[in-house]
Tab-separated table of C-alpha atoms and ligand atoms in Angstrom:
chain	number	residue	atom	x	y	z
G	10	UNK	CA	-35.435	18.527	-17.005
G	11	UNK	CA	-35.017	18.625	-13.232
G	12	UNK	CA	-31.843	20.254	-11.935
G	13	UNK	CA	-30.104	19.050	-8.816
G	14	UNK	CA	-30.411	22.588	-7.533
G	15	UNK	CA	-31.123	26.020	-8.941
G	16	UNK	CA	-31.590	29.433	-7.366
G	17	UNK	CA	-35.136	30.494	-6.549
G	18	UNK	CA	-35.599	34.231	-6.206
G	19	UNK	CA	-39.098	35.544	-5.493
G	20	UNK	CA	-40.824	38.196	-7.631
G	21	UNK	CA	-40.701	40.695	-4.782
G	22	UNK	CA	-36.965	40.239	-4.320
G	23	UNK	CA	-36.381	40.711	-8.049
G	24	UNK	CA	-38.495	43.876	-8.054
G	25	UNK	CA	-36.632	45.222	-5.033
G	26	UNK	CA	-33.371	44.830	-6.937
G	27	UNK	CA	-34.787	46.538	-10.046
G	28	UNK	CA	-36.095	49.437	-7.919
G	29	UNK	CA	-32.737	49.724	-6.237
G	30	UNK	CA	-30.929	49.982	-9.569
G	31	UNK	CA	-33.426	52.491	-10.978
G	32	UNK	CA	-32.719	54.872	-8.109
G	33	UNK	CA	-29.392	56.698	-7.838
G	34	UNK	CA	-27.990	54.374	-5.224
G	35	UNK	CA	-24.393	53.833	-4.199
G	36	UNK	CA	-24.226	50.320	-5.726
G	37	UNK	CA	-21.109	49.442	-3.729
G	38	UNK	CA	-21.201	48.035	-0.181
G	39	UNK	CA	-23.181	50.564	1.836
G	40	UNK	CA	-26.451	50.894	3.784
G	41	UNK	CA	-28.250	47.841	2.316
G	42	UNK	CA	-25.333	45.596	3.240
G	43	UNK	CA	-25.260	47.158	6.711
G	44	UNK	CA	-28.961	46.336	7.061
G	45	UNK	CA	-28.475	42.805	5.782
G	46	UNK	CA	-25.617	42.257	8.233
G	47	UNK	CA	-27.760	43.501	11.114
G	48	UNK	CA	-30.670	41.273	10.054
G	49	UNK	CA	-28.484	38.197	9.567
G	50	UNK	CA	-26.828	38.763	12.972
G	51	UNK	CA	-30.309	38.984	14.497
G	52	UNK	CA	-31.432	35.841	12.685
G	53	UNK	CA	-28.414	33.839	13.913
G	54	UNK	CA	-28.508	35.492	17.343
G	55	UNK	CA	-24.914	36.640	16.961
G	56	UNK	CA	-23.552	40.032	17.997
G	57	UNK	CA	-21.776	40.769	14.742
G	58	UNK	CA	-22.076	39.797	11.093
G	59	UNK	CA	-19.557	40.841	8.452
G	60	UNK	CA	-20.177	40.111	4.768
G	61	UNK	CA	-17.489	38.806	2.404
G	62	UNK	CA	-17.393	37.939	-1.314
G	63	UNK	CA	-17.850	34.209	-0.586
G	64	UNK	CA	-17.791	31.492	2.043
G	65	UNK	CA	-14.137	30.683	1.366
G	66	UNK	CA	-12.722	34.152	1.965
G	67	UNK	CA	-14.790	34.274	5.174
G	68	UNK	CA	-12.732	31.406	6.610
G	69	UNK	CA	-9.345	32.495	5.259
G	70	UNK	CA	-9.994	35.987	6.659
G	71	UNK	CA	-10.755	34.632	10.129
G	72	UNK	CA	-7.658	32.411	9.987
G	73	UNK	CA	-5.523	35.344	8.809
G	74	UNK	CA	-6.737	37.414	11.757
G	75	UNK	CA	-5.554	34.636	14.106
G	76	UNK	CA	-1.927	35.115	12.920
G	77	UNK	CA	-1.165	31.409	12.502
G	78	UNK	CA	2.391	30.233	11.872
G	79	UNK	CA	3.711	27.672	9.394
G	80	UNK	CA	3.850	24.738	11.798
G	81	UNK	CA	0.491	25.463	13.387
G	82	UNK	CA	-2.000	22.723	12.612
G	83	UNK	CA	-5.629	23.249	11.716
G	84	UNK	CA	-7.930	20.246	11.946
G	85	UNK	CA	-10.604	19.874	9.269
G	86	UNK	CA	-13.180	17.154	8.612
G	87	UNK	CA	-12.330	14.833	5.711
G	88	UNK	CA	-15.919	15.201	4.481
G	89	UNK	CA	-16.373	18.821	3.472
G	90	UNK	CA	-15.898	21.024	0.445
G	91	UNK	CA	-12.261	21.504	-0.523
G	92	UNK	CA	-12.450	25.215	0.444
G	93	UNK	CA	-12.497	24.323	4.165
G	94	UNK	CA	-9.026	22.813	3.905
G	95	UNK	CA	-7.589	25.060	1.199
G	96	UNK	CA	-8.018	28.186	3.349
G	97	UNK	CA	-5.603	26.648	5.861
G	98	UNK	CA	-2.961	26.268	3.159
G	99	UNK	CA	-3.574	29.798	1.901
G	100	UNK	CA	-2.684	31.292	5.292
G	101	UNK	CA	0.442	29.119	5.387
G	102	UNK	CA	-0.600	26.754	8.194
G	103	UNK	CA	-0.767	22.944	8.059
G	104	UNK	CA	-3.938	20.946	7.280
G	105	UNK	CA	-4.706	17.821	9.286
G	106	UNK	CA	-7.747	15.761	8.391
G	107	UNK	CA	-10.150	14.239	10.894
G	108	UNK	CA	-12.532	11.384	10.150
G	109	UNK	CA	-16.312	11.667	10.433
G	110	UNK	CA	-18.796	9.992	12.704
G	111	UNK	CA	-20.958	7.138	11.389
G	112	UNK	CA	-23.896	8.716	13.195
G	113	UNK	CA	-24.089	12.085	11.500
G	114	UNK	CA	-21.318	12.486	8.865
G	115	UNK	CA	-19.792	15.393	10.816
G	116	UNK	CA	-16.351	15.460	12.478
G	117	UNK	CA	-15.828	12.599	14.911
G	118	UNK	CA	-14.896	13.769	18.433
G	119	UNK	CA	-13.024	10.457	18.997
G	120	UNK	CA	-10.862	10.914	15.917
G	121	UNK	CA	-10.367	14.596	16.746
G	122	UNK	CA	-8.905	13.620	20.131
G	123	UNK	CA	-6.457	11.291	18.368
G	124	UNK	CA	-5.267	14.050	16.010
G	125	UNK	CA	-4.596	16.778	18.589
G	126	UNK	CA	-0.962	17.462	19.482
G	127	UNK	CA	1.154	20.402	20.646
G	128	UNK	CA	1.038	22.034	17.218
G	129	UNK	CA	-2.773	22.007	16.966
G	130	UNK	CA	-4.225	25.503	17.127
G	131	UNK	CA	-7.594	25.538	15.346
G	132	UNK	CA	-10.510	23.236	14.523
G	133	UNK	CA	-12.812	24.026	11.594
G	134	UNK	CA	-16.047	22.123	12.055
G	135	UNK	CA	-18.391	21.620	9.077
G	136	UNK	CA	-22.108	21.088	9.651
G	137	UNK	CA	-22.472	18.636	6.761
G	138	UNK	CA	-25.731	19.257	4.975
G	139	UNK	CA	-27.036	21.210	7.957
G	140	UNK	CA	-26.419	18.419	10.477
G	141	UNK	CA	-25.237	19.769	13.797
G	142	UNK	CA	-23.488	16.505	14.734
G	143	UNK	CA	-21.550	16.350	17.985
G	144	UNK	CA	-20.618	20.015	18.170
G	145	UNK	CA	-21.099	20.073	21.969
G	146	UNK	CA	-18.377	17.443	22.449
G	147	UNK	CA	-16.140	19.189	19.898
G	148	UNK	CA	-16.614	22.468	21.763
G	149	UNK	CA	-15.623	20.825	25.064
G	150	UNK	CA	-12.526	19.259	23.491
G	151	UNK	CA	-11.504	22.625	22.017
G	152	UNK	CA	-11.969	24.370	25.351
G	153	UNK	CA	-9.982	21.750	27.251
G	154	UNK	CA	-7.124	21.850	24.724
G	155	UNK	CA	-7.211	25.644	24.248
G	156	UNK	CA	-8.035	25.372	20.545
G	157	UNK	CA	-9.854	28.006	18.529
G	158	UNK	CA	-13.122	26.657	17.088
G	159	UNK	CA	-14.478	27.949	13.773
G	160	UNK	CA	-17.705	26.605	12.270
G	161	UNK	CA	-17.998	26.182	8.521
G	162	UNK	CA	-21.768	26.567	8.436
G	163	UNK	CA	-21.956	27.006	4.648
G	164	UNK	CA	-24.675	24.319	4.460
G	165	UNK	CA	-26.396	25.145	7.698
G	166	UNK	CA	-28.542	28.266	7.463
G	167	UNK	CA	-31.619	27.388	9.536
G	168	UNK	CA	-29.940	24.710	11.694
G	169	UNK	CA	-30.064	25.060	15.455
G	170	UNK	CA	-28.344	23.311	18.327
G	171	UNK	CA	-30.581	23.471	21.404
G	172	UNK	CA	-32.334	26.569	20.047
G	173	UNK	CA	-29.035	28.347	19.256
G	174	UNK	CA	-28.356	28.926	15.569
G	175	UNK	CA	-25.155	27.282	14.306
G	176	UNK	CA	-22.197	29.607	13.965
G	177	UNK	CA	-22.144	30.590	17.639
G	178	UNK	CA	-20.283	27.625	19.149
G	179	UNK	CA	-16.762	28.995	18.664
G	180	UNK	CA	-14.996	32.224	17.823
G	181	UNK	CA	-16.679	32.519	14.409
G	182	UNK	CA	-19.217	30.945	12.084
G	183	UNK	CA	-18.791	31.073	8.325
G	184	UNK	CA	-21.747	31.145	5.920
G	185	UNK	CA	-21.927	30.969	2.146
G	186	UNK	CA	-24.495	32.697	-0.054
G	187	UNK	CA	-23.370	31.063	-3.285
G	188	UNK	CA	-25.910	30.029	-5.936
G	189	UNK	CA	-27.198	26.771	-4.379
G	190	UNK	CA	-27.450	27.995	-0.781
G	191	UNK	CA	-30.642	28.691	1.181
G	192	UNK	CA	-29.977	32.413	0.780
G	193	UNK	CA	-28.116	33.325	-2.391
G	194	UNK	CA	-26.322	36.472	-3.518
G	195	UNK	CA	-24.975	34.670	-6.587
G	196	UNK	CA	-21.672	34.719	-4.757
G	197	UNK	CA	-21.325	35.909	-1.181
G	198	UNK	CA	-20.609	34.944	2.384
G	199	UNK	CA	-20.620	36.178	5.963
G	200	UNK	CA	-18.822	35.655	9.227
G	201	UNK	CA	-20.850	35.803	12.414
G	202	UNK	CA	-19.070	36.270	15.724
G	203	UNK	CA	-19.692	37.356	19.289
G	204	UNK	CA	-16.094	38.509	19.666
G	205	UNK	CA	-15.885	42.293	19.279
G	206	UNK	CA	-12.131	42.284	18.712
G	207	UNK	CA	-12.393	39.783	15.845
G	208	UNK	CA	-15.337	41.693	14.340
G	209	UNK	CA	-13.291	44.903	14.400
G	210	UNK	CA	-10.267	43.199	12.838
G	211	UNK	CA	-12.381	41.630	10.085
G	212	UNK	CA	-13.960	44.974	9.191
G	213	UNK	CA	-10.529	46.576	8.833
G	214	UNK	CA	-9.134	43.543	7.004
G	215	UNK	CA	-11.853	43.532	4.331
G	216	UNK	CA	-11.553	47.272	3.686
G	217	UNK	CA	-7.825	47.787	2.969
G	218	UNK	CA	-7.072	48.173	6.697
G	219	UNK	CA	-8.695	51.585	6.352
G	220	UNK	CA	-9.593	53.550	9.469
G	221	UNK	CA	-12.696	55.009	7.859
G	222	UNK	CA	-14.367	54.684	4.462
G	223	UNK	CA	-13.819	57.751	2.278
G	224	UNK	CA	-10.354	58.346	3.759
G	225	UNK	CA	-7.072	56.872	2.660
G	226	UNK	CA	-5.408	56.323	5.988
G	227	UNK	CA	-4.471	52.684	6.463
G	228	UNK	CA	-3.319	51.568	9.904
G	229	UNK	CA	-3.379	47.866	9.067
G	230	UNK	CA	-2.654	45.562	6.171
G	231	UNK	CA	-5.910	44.734	4.438
G	232	UNK	CA	-7.586	43.416	1.315
G	233	UNK	CA	-10.597	44.596	-0.600
G	234	UNK	CA	-13.179	41.966	0.308
G	235	UNK	CA	-16.254	44.175	0.149
G	236	UNK	CA	-19.440	43.089	-1.591
G	237	UNK	CA	-22.099	45.222	-3.310
G	238	UNK	CA	-25.439	46.539	-2.106
G	239	UNK	CA	-27.050	44.885	-5.144
G	240	UNK	CA	-26.148	41.477	-3.716
G	241	UNK	CA	-27.417	42.461	-0.286
G	242	UNK	CA	-30.653	43.723	-1.823
G	243	UNK	CA	-31.281	40.225	-3.212
G	244	UNK	CA	-30.322	38.533	0.030
G	245	UNK	CA	-32.303	40.765	2.356
G	246	UNK	CA	-35.574	39.774	0.662
G	247	UNK	CA	-34.713	36.083	0.939
G	248	UNK	CA	-33.935	36.531	4.607
G	249	UNK	CA	-37.407	38.009	5.102
G	250	UNK	CA	-38.916	34.793	3.725
G	251	UNK	CA	-36.449	32.504	5.481
G	252	UNK	CA	-39.108	30.650	7.498
G	253	UNK	CA	-40.872	29.387	4.387
G	254	UNK	CA	-37.537	28.501	2.748
G	255	UNK	CA	-36.563	26.435	5.786
G	256	UNK	CA	-39.979	24.774	5.887
G	257	UNK	CA	-39.788	23.826	2.214
G	258	UNK	CA	-36.305	22.265	2.547
G	259	UNK	CA	-37.504	20.172	5.479
G	260	UNK	CA	-40.595	19.082	3.540
G	261	UNK	CA	-38.506	18.061	0.522
G	262	UNK	CA	-36.199	15.971	2.702
G	263	UNK	CA	-38.993	14.212	4.547
G	264	UNK	CA	-40.957	13.451	1.370
G	265	UNK	CA	-37.929	11.732	-0.200
G	266	UNK	CA	-37.242	9.899	3.044
G	267	UNK	CA	-40.838	8.706	3.337
G	268	UNK	CA	-41.022	7.585	-0.306
G	269	UNK	CA	-37.753	5.653	-0.045
G	270	UNK	CA	-38.174	4.271	3.461
G	271	UNK	CA	-38.793	0.685	2.329
G	272	UNK	CA	-35.837	0.649	-0.021
G	273	UNK	CA	-33.133	-1.189	1.905
G	274	UNK	CA	-30.427	-0.221	-0.601
G	275	UNK	CA	-30.750	3.488	0.184
G	276	UNK	CA	-29.338	4.918	3.378
G	277	UNK	CA	-30.529	8.228	4.806
G	278	UNK	CA	-28.881	10.039	7.678
G	279	UNK	CA	-31.738	11.486	9.702
G	280	UNK	CA	-32.182	15.203	10.148
G	281	UNK	CA	-33.272	16.403	13.578
G	282	UNK	CA	-36.291	18.675	13.950
G	283	UNK	CA	-34.085	21.748	14.386
G	284	UNK	CA	-31.766	20.964	11.493
G	285	UNK	CA	-32.346	22.275	7.972
G	286	UNK	CA	-30.993	20.226	5.068
G	287	UNK	CA	-29.337	22.162	2.305
G	288	UNK	CA	-30.033	19.338	-0.179
G	289	UNK	CA	-31.150	15.715	0.042
G	290	UNK	CA	-28.209	13.332	0.390
G	291	UNK	CA	-28.561	9.571	0.025
G	292	UNK	CA	-25.902	6.852	0.261
G	293	UNK	CA	-25.893	3.612	-1.728
G	294	UNK	CA	-23.548	1.107	-3.339
G	295	UNK	CA	-24.773	1.579	-6.905
G	296	UNK	CA	-24.383	5.325	-6.908
G	297	UNK	CA	-22.939	5.507	-10.469
G	298	UNK	CA	-25.749	3.371	-11.849
G	299	UNK	CA	-28.443	5.512	-10.209
G	300	UNK	CA	-26.862	8.757	-11.391
G	301	UNK	CA	-26.840	7.500	-14.999
G	302	UNK	CA	-30.409	6.172	-14.899
G	303	UNK	CA	-31.764	9.459	-13.565
G	304	UNK	CA	-29.712	11.510	-16.021
G	305	UNK	CA	-31.167	9.568	-18.965
G	306	UNK	CA	-34.587	10.684	-17.760
G	307	UNK	CA	-33.541	14.346	-17.509
G	308	UNK	CA	-33.090	14.272	-13.731
G	309	UNK	CA	-29.800	15.700	-12.572
G	310	UNK	CA	-28.022	14.705	-9.398
G	311	UNK	CA	-24.529	15.347	-8.106
G	312	UNK	CA	-22.010	13.175	-6.297
G	313	UNK	CA	-21.384	14.320	-2.730
G	314	UNK	CA	-17.921	15.745	-2.024
G	315	UNK	CA	-15.237	13.118	-2.475
G	316	UNK	CA	-13.180	12.630	0.692
G	317	UNK	CA	-10.564	15.369	0.881
G	318	UNK	CA	-7.813	12.779	1.038
G	319	UNK	CA	-8.810	11.528	-2.410
G	320	UNK	CA	-7.839	14.926	-3.878
G	321	UNK	CA	-4.302	15.314	-5.246
G	322	UNK	CA	-3.299	17.946	-2.679
G	323	UNK	CA	-4.368	15.886	0.349
G	324	UNK	CA	-3.648	12.338	-0.906
G	325	UNK	CA	-0.754	11.863	1.498
G	326	UNK	CA	-3.136	11.920	4.497
G	327	UNK	CA	-4.230	8.361	5.345
G	328	UNK	CA	-6.398	6.348	7.676
G	329	UNK	CA	-9.795	8.023	7.430
G	330	UNK	CA	-11.995	4.931	6.947
G	331	UNK	CA	-15.490	6.250	7.671
G	332	UNK	CA	-15.300	9.231	5.321
G	333	UNK	CA	-13.549	7.102	2.699
G	334	UNK	CA	-16.483	4.699	2.863
G	335	UNK	CA	-19.428	7.123	2.775
G	336	UNK	CA	-18.119	9.943	0.572
G	337	UNK	CA	-17.773	7.527	-2.328
G	338	UNK	CA	-21.384	6.386	-2.086
G	339	UNK	CA	-23.279	9.630	-1.750
G	340	UNK	CA	-25.580	11.442	-4.154
G	341	UNK	CA	-27.329	14.804	-3.855
G	342	UNK	CA	-30.866	14.429	-5.201
G	343	UNK	CA	-32.821	17.304	-6.771
G	344	UNK	CA	-33.583	19.734	-3.948
G	345	UNK	CA	-34.450	23.169	-5.371
G	346	UNK	CA	-36.858	25.315	-3.384
G	347	UNK	CA	-39.415	25.160	-6.205
G	348	UNK	CA	-39.300	21.372	-6.560
G	349	UNK	CA	-42.813	19.957	-6.834
G	350	UNK	CA	-44.119	17.033	-4.797
G	351	UNK	CA	-45.053	15.222	-7.996
G	352	UNK	CA	-41.432	15.491	-9.165
G	353	UNK	CA	-40.147	14.062	-5.884
G	354	UNK	CA	-42.641	11.203	-6.217
G	355	UNK	CA	-41.537	10.569	-9.804
G	356	UNK	CA	-37.844	10.541	-8.861
G	357	UNK	CA	-38.500	8.175	-5.964
G	358	UNK	CA	-40.522	5.765	-8.070
G	359	UNK	CA	-37.628	5.578	-10.575
G	360	UNK	CA	-35.197	4.922	-7.715
G	361	UNK	CA	-37.444	2.214	-6.294
G	362	UNK	CA	-37.857	0.632	-9.710
G	363	UNK	CA	-34.150	0.387	-10.548
G	364	UNK	CA	-32.432	0.158	-7.166
G	365	UNK	CA	-33.684	-2.748	-5.089
B	417	PLP	C1	-18.946	23.209	3.339
B	417	PLP	C2	-18.558	24.337	2.449
B	417	PLP	N1	-17.651	25.211	2.881
B	417	PLP	C3	-17.266	26.254	2.128
B	417	PLP	C4	-17.788	26.453	0.880
B	417	PLP	C5	-17.309	27.603	0.052
B	417	PLP	O1	-18.284	28.579	-0.084
B	417	PLP	P1	-18.224	29.572	-1.329
B	417	PLP	O2	-18.599	28.807	-2.546
B	417	PLP	O3	-19.218	30.632	-0.985
B	417	PLP	O4	-16.822	30.092	-1.381
B	417	PLP	C6	-18.755	25.585	0.389
B	417	PLP	C7	-19.354	25.782	-0.942
B	417	PLP	O5	-20.259	25.106	-1.373
B	417	PLP	C8	-19.139	24.500	1.189
B	417	PLP	O6	-20.034	23.607	0.744
């Protein structure tokens, strides 16, 4: 059986966690998380990193700190996980969907320009499967129209735009450390930012609005969105081996692409040298047929995210032709970090046999 994706935790990382538990440590969010945050900030070249329980709360927390009002509009790509749009609803603002570009599957700057009006306040930009897309143009548009830019970089650990790690283009970058991500805590997430005021607000917000841990004086309204040092212990080891994780993901993607290059029914969207794919995504007409064939042989795939405007909550939003076309044809192929070359070759030969 080959899973679409499963977590791969090294022996050393597992042992570190066992050692941590054996000692009388604090368990809750403490020094290990502080160290992880410092290391992740260094890795992404950001001034601040603040951990959260997942990559959904990261975004809703940033939005909450921006004090949006009911009529304020937040623009989100139609091709992303539902969390990117739901967080807008949770803070009481209005979701507007933007179509994607045919070049890179990320938000289209042309469609973004069409959707901006006086109510627009924020853009959340998703780096789909680690693709940077046209973030430079998006950044310019946001600057010109005085919009706050947030990056949903849940898929994009290890992706760089002109040598700068994603997450630094706007006020904040959101990362997810859920099970299938390049670094996993089981569940977890982080916000990176270069804005000291936002970093300070987020720290208060995630800790009951408390002035100082160990004291019960609360100057602000806040939640409890802390994580545990056990999670950070797992993640810190993975961060140490991040270079090999990135290398392996790139190798997996290019091996699939090479093996399937002569198959005219399968469309790949290229990855640039500095982009790291989270998984391997292919696009084809007979996506249901391929999924079933592979499943019968014990090979598990997953449909890519359906377009947001095909979900009940966002069905009323129309006219998003590019995302409506591609999101219904996409499949994530097996992409775990321990996937063997011979398995990739086997999967590709099945695809080439049945899809032609
Ligand atoms: C693009 C994107 N944004 C946000 C999320 C939410 O992250 P989490 O599962 O950590 O809440 C995901 C999850 O896969 C995602 O793919």
